[in-house]
Short mmCIF file of C-alpha atoms in Angstrom, two decimals:
data_model
loop_
_atom_site.label_atom_id
_atom_site.label_comp_id
_atom_site.label_asym_id
_atom_site.label_seq_id
_atom_site.Cartn_x
_atom_site.Cartn_y
_atom_site.Cartn_z
CA MET U 85 0.00 0.00 0.00
CA ALA U 86 2.88 2.36 0.80
CA LEU U 87 4.54 1.71 -2.56
CA LEU U 88 1.22 2.32 -4.31
CA ALA U 89 0.83 5.64 -2.49
CA VAL U 90 4.34 6.75 -3.50
CA LEU U 91 3.75 5.69 -7.11
CA SER U 92 0.43 7.53 -7.17
CA TRP U 93 2.07 10.70 -5.81
CA ARG U 94 4.84 10.56 -8.45
CA LEU U 95 2.23 10.22 -11.20
CA GLY U 96 0.12 13.03 -9.80
CA LEU U 97 -2.82 10.74 -9.03
CA PRO U 98 -5.30 11.38 -6.18
CA PHE U 99 -4.24 8.58 -3.84
CA SER U 100 -2.88 8.76 -0.32
CA TRP U 101 -3.32 7.21 3.12
CA ARG U 102 -6.11 9.73 3.62
CA THR U 103 -7.93 8.15 0.67
CA VAL U 104 -7.80 4.80 2.45
CA ALA U 105 -9.21 6.26 5.65
CA GLU U 106 -12.02 8.14 3.88
CA ARG U 107 -13.05 5.37 1.45
CA PRO U 108 -12.45 2.07 3.25
CA VAL U 109 -15.17 0.29 1.22
CA TRP U 110 -13.02 0.64 -1.91
CA PHE U 111 -10.17 -1.28 -0.39
CA LEU U 112 -12.31 -3.81 1.45
CA LEU U 113 -13.96 -4.68 -1.87
CA LEU U 114 -10.58 -5.01 -3.54
CA LEU U 115 -9.38 -7.28 -0.75
CA ALA U 116 -12.54 -9.41 -1.00
CA LEU U 117 -12.21 -9.75 -4.78
CA TRP U 118 -8.55 -10.72 -4.49
CA THR U 119 -9.18 -13.28 -1.74
CA ALA U 120 -12.05 -14.93 -3.62
CA ALA U 121 -10.14 -15.01 -6.92
CA ALA U 122 -6.95 -16.23 -5.26
CA PHE U 123 -8.67 -19.24 -3.72
CA LEU U 124 -10.64 -19.82 -6.91
CA PHE U 125 -7.44 -20.16 -8.94
CA GLY U 126 -5.17 -21.64 -6.27
CA ALA U 127 -2.87 -18.64 -5.88
CA TYR U 128 -1.99 -19.69 -2.32
CA ASP U 129 -0.65 -23.07 -3.36
CA LEU U 130 2.72 -23.10 -1.56
CA ARG U 131 4.30 -25.40 -4.12
CA ARG U 132 3.46 -22.96 -6.91
CA ALA U 133 4.26 -19.89 -4.81
CA SER U 134 7.81 -21.11 -4.13
CA GLN U 135 8.69 -21.16 -7.85
CA VAL U 136 9.19 -17.90 -9.74
CA ARG U 137 8.37 -19.41 -13.13
CA SER U 138 4.95 -20.63 -12.07
CA SER U 139 4.04 -18.10 -9.39
CA VAL U 140 4.76 -14.74 -11.06
CA PRO U 141 2.91 -15.24 -14.39
CA HIS U 142 0.00 -16.88 -12.58
CA THR U 143 -0.46 -14.15 -9.97
CA ALA U 144 0.18 -11.40 -12.53
CA ALA U 145 -2.67 -12.73 -14.68
CA LEU U 146 -4.82 -13.07 -11.56
CA SER U 147 -4.03 -9.46 -10.55
CA LEU U 148 -4.95 -8.24 -14.02
CA ALA U 149 -8.30 -10.02 -13.86
CA VAL U 150 -9.06 -8.70 -10.35
CA ALA U 151 -8.07 -5.14 -11.28
CA ALA U 152 -10.24 -5.21 -14.41
CA LEU U 153 -13.20 -6.60 -12.44
CA TYR U 154 -12.69 -4.01 -9.71
CA LEU U 155 -12.73 -1.11 -12.18
CA ALA U 156 -15.82 -2.58 -13.86
CA VAL U 157 -18.02 -1.91 -10.82
CA PRO U 158 -17.83 1.91 -10.43
CA LEU U 159 -20.98 2.04 -8.28
CA VAL U 160 -18.96 0.96 -5.24
CA THR U 161 -15.42 1.79 -6.41
CA PRO U 162 -13.78 5.06 -7.44
CA ALA U 163 -15.31 6.65 -10.52
CA LEU U 164 -13.01 6.30 -13.52
CA HIS U 165 -10.84 9.34 -14.15
CA THR U 166 -11.24 11.26 -17.38
CA SER U 167 -7.64 10.35 -18.16
CA ARG U 168 -6.98 6.71 -19.04
CA LEU U 169 -3.71 7.05 -17.14
CA THR U 170 -5.54 6.59 -13.84
CA ALA U 171 -6.96 3.18 -14.71
CA ALA U 172 -3.81 2.09 -16.53
CA SER U 173 -1.52 3.06 -13.66
CA PHE U 174 -3.72 1.24 -11.16
CA ILE U 175 -3.62 -1.95 -13.22
CA LEU U 176 0.12 -1.69 -13.88
CA ALA U 177 0.88 -0.94 -10.24
CA THR U 178 -1.26 -3.86 -9.05
CA VAL U 179 0.20 -6.37 -11.49
CA GLY U 180 3.75 -5.09 -11.07
CA LEU U 181 3.78 -4.95 -7.27
CA VAL U 182 2.17 -8.37 -6.91
CA GLY U 183 4.73 -9.77 -9.35
CA VAL U 184 7.61 -8.22 -7.43
CA GLY U 185 6.22 -9.47 -4.12
CA ARG U 186 5.79 -13.01 -5.42
CA THR U 187 9.30 -13.01 -6.88
CA ALA U 188 10.76 -11.92 -3.55
CA TYR U 189 8.76 -14.56 -1.70
CA ALA U 190 9.78 -17.36 -4.07
CA LEU U 191 13.45 -16.40 -3.86
CA LEU U 192 13.30 -16.02 -0.10
CA VAL U 193 11.68 -19.37 0.73
CA ALA U 194 14.10 -21.16 -1.58
CA GLN U 195 17.06 -20.21 0.62
CA PRO U 196 18.54 -23.16 2.57
CA VAL U 197 18.41 -21.23 5.85
CA PHE U 198 14.59 -21.37 5.75
CA ARG U 199 14.36 -25.09 5.00
CA GLN U 200 13.73 -27.72 7.66
CA ARG U 201 16.59 -30.24 7.85
CA ALA U 202 14.87 -33.56 8.47
CA VAL U 203 15.69 -37.20 8.98
CA ILE U 204 13.10 -39.95 8.44
CA VAL U 205 12.90 -42.87 10.87
CA GLY U 206 11.78 -45.85 8.81
CA ALA U 207 12.93 -46.54 5.25
CA GLY U 208 9.98 -48.74 4.33
CA TRP U 209 6.91 -48.16 2.21
CA ALA U 210 5.60 -45.30 4.37
CA GLY U 211 8.99 -43.57 4.41
CA ARG U 212 9.33 -43.72 0.64
CA ALA U 213 5.77 -42.43 0.18
CA LEU U 214 6.59 -39.48 2.42
CA VAL U 215 9.76 -38.69 0.47
CA ASP U 216 7.71 -38.60 -2.75
CA ALA U 217 5.14 -36.27 -1.13
CA ILE U 218 7.84 -33.88 0.15
CA ARG U 219 9.65 -33.76 -3.18
CA GLU U 220 6.41 -33.11 -5.02
CA ARG U 221 4.82 -30.58 -2.68
CA ALA U 222 7.36 -29.19 -0.22
CA ASP U 223 10.77 -29.38 -1.84
CA SER U 224 11.47 -25.75 -0.91
CA GLU U 225 10.34 -26.38 2.69
CA TYR U 226 12.39 -29.47 3.56
CA GLU U 227 15.96 -30.63 3.11
CA LEU U 228 15.92 -34.39 3.61
CA VAL U 229 19.20 -35.67 5.03
CA GLY U 230 18.51 -39.40 5.10
CA PHE U 231 16.87 -42.38 6.84
CA ILE U 232 17.28 -44.13 10.15
CA ASP U 233 16.34 -47.83 9.91
CA ASP U 234 17.14 -50.95 11.93
CA ASP U 235 17.04 -53.30 8.94
CA PRO U 236 20.64 -54.57 8.37
CA ALA U 237 19.93 -55.09 4.66
CA LYS U 238 19.33 -51.35 4.17
CA GLN U 239 22.50 -50.13 5.83
CA GLY U 240 24.90 -48.42 3.44
CA SER U 241 22.43 -48.51 0.54
CA PRO U 242 20.41 -45.52 -0.72
CA VAL U 243 16.63 -45.64 -0.39
CA ALA U 244 14.59 -43.29 -2.61
CA GLY U 245 17.85 -41.50 -3.38
CA LEU U 246 18.66 -40.86 0.30
CA PRO U 247 21.33 -42.55 2.45
CA VAL U 248 20.48 -44.80 5.38
CA LEU U 249 22.49 -43.15 8.17
CA GLY U 250 22.31 -46.08 10.58
CA THR U 251 20.11 -47.76 13.19
CA TRP U 252 18.36 -46.13 16.14
CA GLU U 253 21.74 -45.96 17.88
CA ALA U 254 22.92 -43.46 15.25
CA LEU U 255 19.89 -41.15 15.59
CA ALA U 256 21.29 -38.82 18.27
CA GLU U 257 24.63 -38.50 16.46
CA ALA U 258 22.90 -37.83 13.13
CA VAL U 259 20.76 -35.12 14.70
CA ARG U 260 23.84 -33.42 16.10
CA MET U 261 26.11 -33.88 13.06
CA TYR U 262 23.60 -32.78 10.41
CA ARG U 263 21.90 -30.08 12.54
CA ILE U 264 18.52 -31.76 12.21
CA ASN U 265 15.42 -29.65 12.99
CA GLU U 266 12.78 -32.34 12.55
CA VAL U 267 12.61 -36.11 13.01
CA ILE U 268 9.78 -37.73 11.04
CA VAL U 269 8.64 -41.15 12.27
CA ALA U 270 7.47 -43.24 9.30
CA ILE U 271 6.80 -46.47 11.18
CA THR U 272 3.10 -47.20 10.89
CA ARG U 273 3.08 -50.31 13.11
CA TYR U 274 3.56 -48.93 16.60
CA GLU U 275 4.45 -52.35 17.97
CA ALA U 276 7.52 -52.21 15.72
CA ILE U 277 8.89 -49.21 17.65
CA SER U 278 11.31 -50.67 20.16
CA GLY U 279 11.83 -49.26 23.63
CA GLU U 280 15.32 -48.13 22.64
CA LEU U 281 14.04 -46.22 19.60
CA LEU U 282 11.30 -44.63 21.68
CA GLN U 283 13.89 -43.42 24.20
CA ALA U 284 16.01 -42.02 21.37
CA LEU U 285 13.02 -40.09 20.03
CA VAL U 286 12.25 -38.73 23.49
CA ALA U 287 15.88 -37.62 23.80
CA CYS U 288 15.57 -35.74 20.49
CA ARG U 289 12.46 -33.98 21.72
CA GLU U 290 14.24 -33.00 24.93
CA GLN U 291 16.90 -31.32 22.82
CA GLY U 292 14.28 -29.13 21.11
CA VAL U 293 14.08 -31.20 17.90
CA GLN U 294 10.58 -31.52 16.50
CA VAL U 295 9.34 -35.14 16.36
CA ILE U 296 6.34 -35.71 14.08
CA ALA U 297 4.45 -38.72 12.76
CA MET U 298 4.50 -39.42 9.06
CA ALA U 299 0.69 -39.44 8.86
CA SER U 300 0.38 -35.91 10.29
CA LEU U 301 2.95 -34.45 7.91
CA TYR U 302 1.50 -36.33 4.94
CA GLU U 303 -1.94 -34.89 5.71
CA ARG U 304 -0.60 -31.35 5.94
CA LEU U 305 1.33 -31.60 2.68
CA THR U 306 -1.23 -33.39 0.54
CA GLY U 307 -4.63 -32.71 2.10
CA ARG U 308 -5.12 -36.50 2.17
CA VAL U 309 -5.28 -39.13 4.92
CA PRO U 310 -2.75 -41.94 4.26
CA VAL U 311 -5.13 -44.82 5.00
CA GLU U 312 -2.80 -47.44 3.55
CA HIS U 313 -0.18 -46.44 6.14
CA ALA U 314 -2.58 -46.21 9.09
CA GLY U 315 -2.04 -49.75 10.35
CA ARG U 316 -4.09 -50.09 13.54
CA GLY U 317 -3.82 -46.40 14.33
CA LEU U 318 -7.48 -45.43 14.10
CA HIS U 319 -6.61 -41.85 15.07
CA VAL U 320 -4.96 -41.52 11.64
CA VAL U 321 -8.34 -42.00 9.97
CA PHE U 322 -10.89 -40.75 12.52
CA PRO U 323 -11.05 -37.42 14.36
CA VAL U 324 -9.79 -37.66 17.93
CA HIS U 325 -11.84 -35.81 20.59
CA ARG U 326 -13.40 -33.57 17.95
CA GLU U 327 -17.08 -32.90 17.47
CA LEU U 328 -18.64 -30.53 14.98
CA SER U 329 -20.05 -27.46 16.69
CA LEU U 330 -23.83 -27.09 16.77
CA SER U 331 -23.57 -23.68 15.07
CA TYR U 332 -21.59 -25.19 12.17
CA GLN U 333 -24.09 -28.01 11.73
CA VAL U 334 -27.06 -25.62 11.79
CA LEU U 335 -25.37 -23.24 9.33
CA LYS U 336 -24.44 -26.10 7.02
CA ARG U 337 -27.98 -27.48 6.96
CA ALA U 338 -29.47 -24.01 6.45
CA THR U 339 -27.06 -23.42 3.56
CA ASP U 340 -27.94 -26.80 2.08
CA PHE U 341 -31.65 -26.02 2.28
CA THR U 342 -31.13 -22.65 0.57
CA ILE U 343 -29.01 -24.21 -2.18
CA GLY U 344 -31.59 -26.98 -2.56
CA LEU U 345 -34.41 -24.48 -3.06
CA LEU U 346 -32.38 -22.47 -5.55
CA GLY U 347 -31.35 -25.60 -7.44
CA ALA U 348 -34.93 -26.89 -7.56
CA ALA U 349 -36.08 -23.55 -8.99
CA ILE U 350 -33.39 -23.71 -11.69
CA VAL U 351 -34.40 -27.30 -12.53
CA ALA U 352 -38.02 -26.16 -12.95
CA LEU U 353 -36.94 -23.34 -15.29
CA LEU U 354 -34.62 -25.52 -17.40
CA LEU U 355 -36.75 -28.65 -17.46
CA PRO U 356 -38.79 -27.75 -20.59
CA VAL U 357 -35.65 -27.08 -22.65
CA VAL U 358 -33.32 -29.72 -21.19
CA GLY U 359 -36.04 -32.36 -20.99
CA LEU U 360 -37.06 -31.83 -24.61
CA ALA U 361 -33.45 -31.99 -25.77
CA ILE U 362 -32.84 -35.26 -23.90
CA TRP U 363 -36.04 -36.81 -25.23
CA LEU U 364 -35.45 -35.75 -28.84
CA ASP U 365 -31.89 -37.17 -28.73
CA ASP U 366 -32.93 -40.81 -28.23
CA ARG U 367 -36.57 -40.80 -27.05
CA GLY U 368 -35.47 -41.99 -23.61
CA PRO U 369 -36.45 -40.82 -20.12
CA VAL U 370 -35.41 -37.35 -18.97
CA PHE U 371 -34.28 -38.27 -15.44
CA TYR U 372 -31.87 -40.95 -14.32
CA ARG U 373 -32.44 -42.66 -10.97
CA GLN U 374 -29.68 -44.66 -9.35
CA THR U 375 -29.23 -46.24 -5.92
CA ARG U 376 -26.37 -44.76 -3.90
CA LEU U 377 -25.22 -45.19 -0.31
CA GLY U 378 -25.55 -42.24 2.03
CA ARG U 379 -24.79 -41.47 5.65
CA GLY U 380 -24.46 -44.62 7.73
CA GLY U 381 -24.35 -46.71 4.56
CA GLY U 382 -28.09 -46.40 4.01
CA PRO U 383 -29.36 -46.51 0.38
CA PHE U 384 -31.17 -43.62 -1.32
CA THR U 385 -32.20 -42.78 -4.88
CA LEU U 386 -29.95 -40.24 -6.60
CA LEU U 387 -31.56 -38.00 -9.24
CA LYS U 388 -29.75 -36.65 -12.32
CA PHE U 389 -30.60 -35.55 -15.82
CA ARG U 390 -29.94 -38.62 -17.95
CA THR U 391 -26.71 -38.34 -19.97
CA MET U 392 -26.21 -41.96 -21.09
CA HIS U 393 -28.15 -44.26 -23.38
CA PRO U 394 -30.98 -46.12 -21.58
CA GLN U 395 -29.21 -49.47 -22.04
CA ALA U 396 -25.77 -48.22 -21.00
CA GLU U 397 -25.02 -51.10 -18.61
CA PRO U 398 -26.26 -54.37 -20.13
CA GLU U 399 -23.59 -56.36 -18.26
CA GLY U 400 -23.90 -54.63 -14.91
CA PRO U 401 -22.43 -51.52 -13.22
CA ARG U 402 -19.15 -50.09 -14.52
CA TRP U 403 -17.22 -46.87 -13.94
CA ALA U 404 -17.54 -43.94 -16.30
CA GLU U 405 -14.56 -43.45 -18.61
CA ALA U 406 -12.96 -40.58 -20.49
CA ASP U 407 -14.84 -40.01 -23.77
CA ASP U 408 -17.33 -42.68 -22.68
CA ARG U 409 -19.23 -43.93 -25.73
CA ARG U 410 -22.32 -44.53 -23.62
CA VAL U 411 -22.83 -40.76 -23.22
CA THR U 412 -25.38 -39.22 -25.59
CA ARG U 413 -24.76 -36.11 -27.67
CA VAL U 414 -26.94 -33.97 -25.40
CA GLY U 415 -25.52 -35.72 -22.35
CA ARG U 416 -21.98 -34.71 -23.29
CA TRP U 417 -22.96 -31.05 -23.15
CA LEU U 418 -24.93 -31.48 -19.95
CA ARG U 419 -21.87 -33.03 -18.30
CA ARG U 420 -19.50 -30.38 -19.59
CA LEU U 421 -21.77 -27.65 -18.19
CA HIS U 422 -22.52 -29.69 -15.01
CA LEU U 423 -26.24 -29.31 -15.68
CA ASP U 424 -26.79 -33.05 -15.21
CA GLU U 425 -26.12 -32.62 -11.48
CA LEU U 426 -28.90 -30.05 -10.91
CA PRO U 427 -31.70 -32.50 -9.98
CA GLN U 428 -29.65 -33.51 -6.94
CA ALA U 429 -31.13 -30.37 -5.40
CA ILE U 430 -34.12 -32.61 -4.63
CA ASN U 431 -31.81 -35.01 -2.78
CA ILE U 432 -30.44 -32.08 -0.77
CA LEU U 433 -33.94 -30.92 0.18
CA ARG U 434 -34.84 -34.45 1.23
CA GLY U 435 -31.79 -34.63 3.46
CA ASP U 436 -30.21 -37.50 1.51
CA MET U 437 -27.25 -35.30 0.62
CA SER U 438 -25.42 -32.13 1.56
CA PHE U 439 -23.98 -29.75 -1.02
CA ILE U 440 -20.44 -30.45 0.24
CA GLY U 441 -19.28 -33.90 1.27
CA PRO U 442 -17.89 -37.16 -0.15
CA ARG U 443 -19.58 -38.18 -3.40
CA PRO U 444 -22.07 -41.02 -2.81
CA GLU U 445 -21.06 -44.31 -4.37
CA ARG U 446 -23.07 -47.21 -5.78
CA PRO U 447 -23.57 -50.24 -3.51
CA GLU U 448 -21.92 -52.56 -6.04
CA PHE U 449 -18.75 -50.46 -6.11
CA VAL U 450 -18.69 -50.10 -2.32
CA ALA U 451 -18.91 -53.88 -1.88
CA HIS U 452 -15.98 -54.26 -4.27
CA LEU U 453 -13.80 -51.42 -2.93
CA GLU U 454 -14.20 -52.12 0.79
CA LYS U 455 -12.47 -55.47 0.24
CA GLN U 456 -9.43 -53.82 -1.31
CA ILE U 457 -9.11 -50.44 0.41
CA PRO U 458 -8.78 -50.13 4.20
CA PHE U 459 -11.35 -47.96 6.00
CA TYR U 460 -13.36 -47.44 2.80
CA ARG U 461 -16.72 -47.44 4.58
CA ALA U 462 -15.51 -44.67 6.91
CA ARG U 463 -16.55 -42.18 4.21
CA HIS U 464 -20.18 -42.92 5.17
CA ALA U 465 -19.71 -41.12 8.50
CA VAL U 466 -21.19 -37.91 7.04
CA ARG U 467 -23.83 -36.99 4.48
CA PRO U 468 -22.55 -37.37 0.90
CA GLY U 469 -22.28 -34.25 -1.22
CA VAL U 470 -22.71 -32.91 -4.73
CA THR U 471 -19.13 -31.66 -4.56
CA GLY U 472 -16.31 -32.32 -2.12
CA TRP U 473 -12.63 -32.12 -1.22
CA ALA U 474 -11.85 -35.08 -3.50
CA GLN U 475 -13.68 -33.55 -6.47
CA VAL U 476 -11.82 -30.23 -6.34
CA ASN U 477 -8.42 -31.88 -5.88
CA TYR U 478 -8.59 -34.96 -8.11
CA GLU U 479 -9.97 -35.67 -11.54
CA TYR U 480 -12.45 -38.40 -12.36
CA GLY U 481 -11.19 -41.90 -11.62
CA ASP U 482 -12.08 -45.33 -12.98
CA SER U 483 -9.82 -47.66 -11.01
CA VAL U 484 -9.18 -48.94 -7.50
CA GLU U 485 -6.07 -46.73 -7.31
CA ASP U 486 -8.16 -43.66 -8.12
CA ALA U 487 -10.74 -44.70 -5.52
CA LEU U 488 -7.98 -44.96 -2.90
CA ILE U 489 -6.74 -41.42 -3.57
CA LYS U 490 -10.27 -40.02 -3.50
CA LEU U 491 -10.91 -41.83 -0.20
CA GLN U 492 -7.80 -40.16 1.24
CA TYR U 493 -9.24 -36.76 0.32
CA ASP U 494 -12.71 -37.68 1.63
CA LEU U 495 -11.36 -38.78 5.01
CA TYR U 496 -9.31 -35.58 5.25
CA TYR U 497 -12.55 -33.63 4.86
CA ILE U 498 -14.32 -35.75 7.48
CA LYS U 499 -11.46 -35.17 9.95
CA HIS U 500 -11.10 -31.44 9.32
CA ALA U 501 -14.58 -30.27 8.24
CA ASN U 502 -15.20 -26.63 9.11
CA LEU U 503 -16.68 -23.49 7.60
CA TRP U 504 -13.39 -22.31 6.09
CA LEU U 505 -12.74 -25.65 4.35
CA ASP U 506 -16.30 -25.58 2.99
CA LEU U 507 -15.72 -22.09 1.56
CA VAL U 508 -12.48 -23.23 -0.10
CA ILE U 509 -14.28 -26.20 -1.66
CA LEU U 510 -17.10 -23.93 -2.82
CA ALA U 511 -14.66 -21.47 -4.43
CA ARG U 512 -12.77 -24.24 -6.22
CA THR U 513 -16.03 -25.81 -7.38
CA VAL U 514 -17.07 -22.52 -8.97
CA GLY U 515 -13.71 -22.39 -10.76
CA HIS U 516 -14.16 -25.98 -11.94
CA VAL U 517 -17.61 -25.20 -13.31
CA LEU U 518 -16.44 -22.04 -15.06
CA ARG U 519 -13.72 -24.04 -16.82
CA PHE U 520 -16.40 -26.37 -18.21
CA ALA U 521 -14.34 -29.25 -16.86
CA GLY U 522 -17.15 -31.77 -16.54
CA ARG U 523 -16.79 -35.18 -18.09
#
């Protein structure tokens, strides 16, 4: 703000700290537009923000869009000056200063002095998965020194490109020698942690070194719950001593009811046009009814505008695919515009669904997936949703591996559900819809 004031003064423009004090609504609106757009387009993604090449062009384009939108609503913002220099200087200053700020941030966080020096205890499957997550999402945040592992076969050999520094007996020396800030425990079977290793970890904590479980760090970095590495640790999957506040539950249901009413009204308005188009395409029914499992695993009937041929599953249920040939010509457009989902407003009004939550799955798929994926039925702990944390973070999936990743996102939402997370999901859903990314 100070730089903008100086720039405005040099250009002879009417801007100063007094302007801010006298017209706070201008700047509150600008802040609100920026915040909404930033979350809509993922501008606060730390992985992207730490890289100049990806962060600066992205936020510069975002700043340009926000500035143009801001100047397009003169009823609540400053009236446009007779000289085009006013508008142009505002846009250039906004884009330029944001670009400079993001460049400084990216260069600053990339410095080794700001990176956590960490050692991972456990060079097994969980340890390697954590290394992949850190390299993909927090490479500028962590400097991984190596592993500590008691397996004699791993001593002296690199694992995931990192050295195995020794057994638990070498942990204290490694912490001192490599100036370790954080010890990450990637042993998912707690019974495998010996008394000696536990004492070594306690000694590290006494020396001021952070000791953290792999599951906690993995959640923070990825926004997913590592169910395959949970072992018997139910706290990894389920919230511990956490209940949703009554105010949040009431607000969520009131919001769902409002969205349901609005969606039902839109369905009524579009039904003559959409229904006629669906019927003329193949003379089939307008609506598609399908059994899904909701909260507590109870079945309910999901409503959608039909987008596939009436005989799309002659051999039984199967996942949708990219460029699925079963989708009709009209159905392809309905999916791209997300109009096929609108009748689920009736499900929301009935209480079968919420607007935000894990997507409800078919009983046949649940029966198949729960045998292959641990804790799969835990996603039924809350009402299913039209959109959710998995939908805004992961594309459509048609395999068990995809179902596992989506479950990780769903369980993260169940563990951390709150108003702010719901708003983030809502913002990203709007961005997804505006990109016509339906399939």
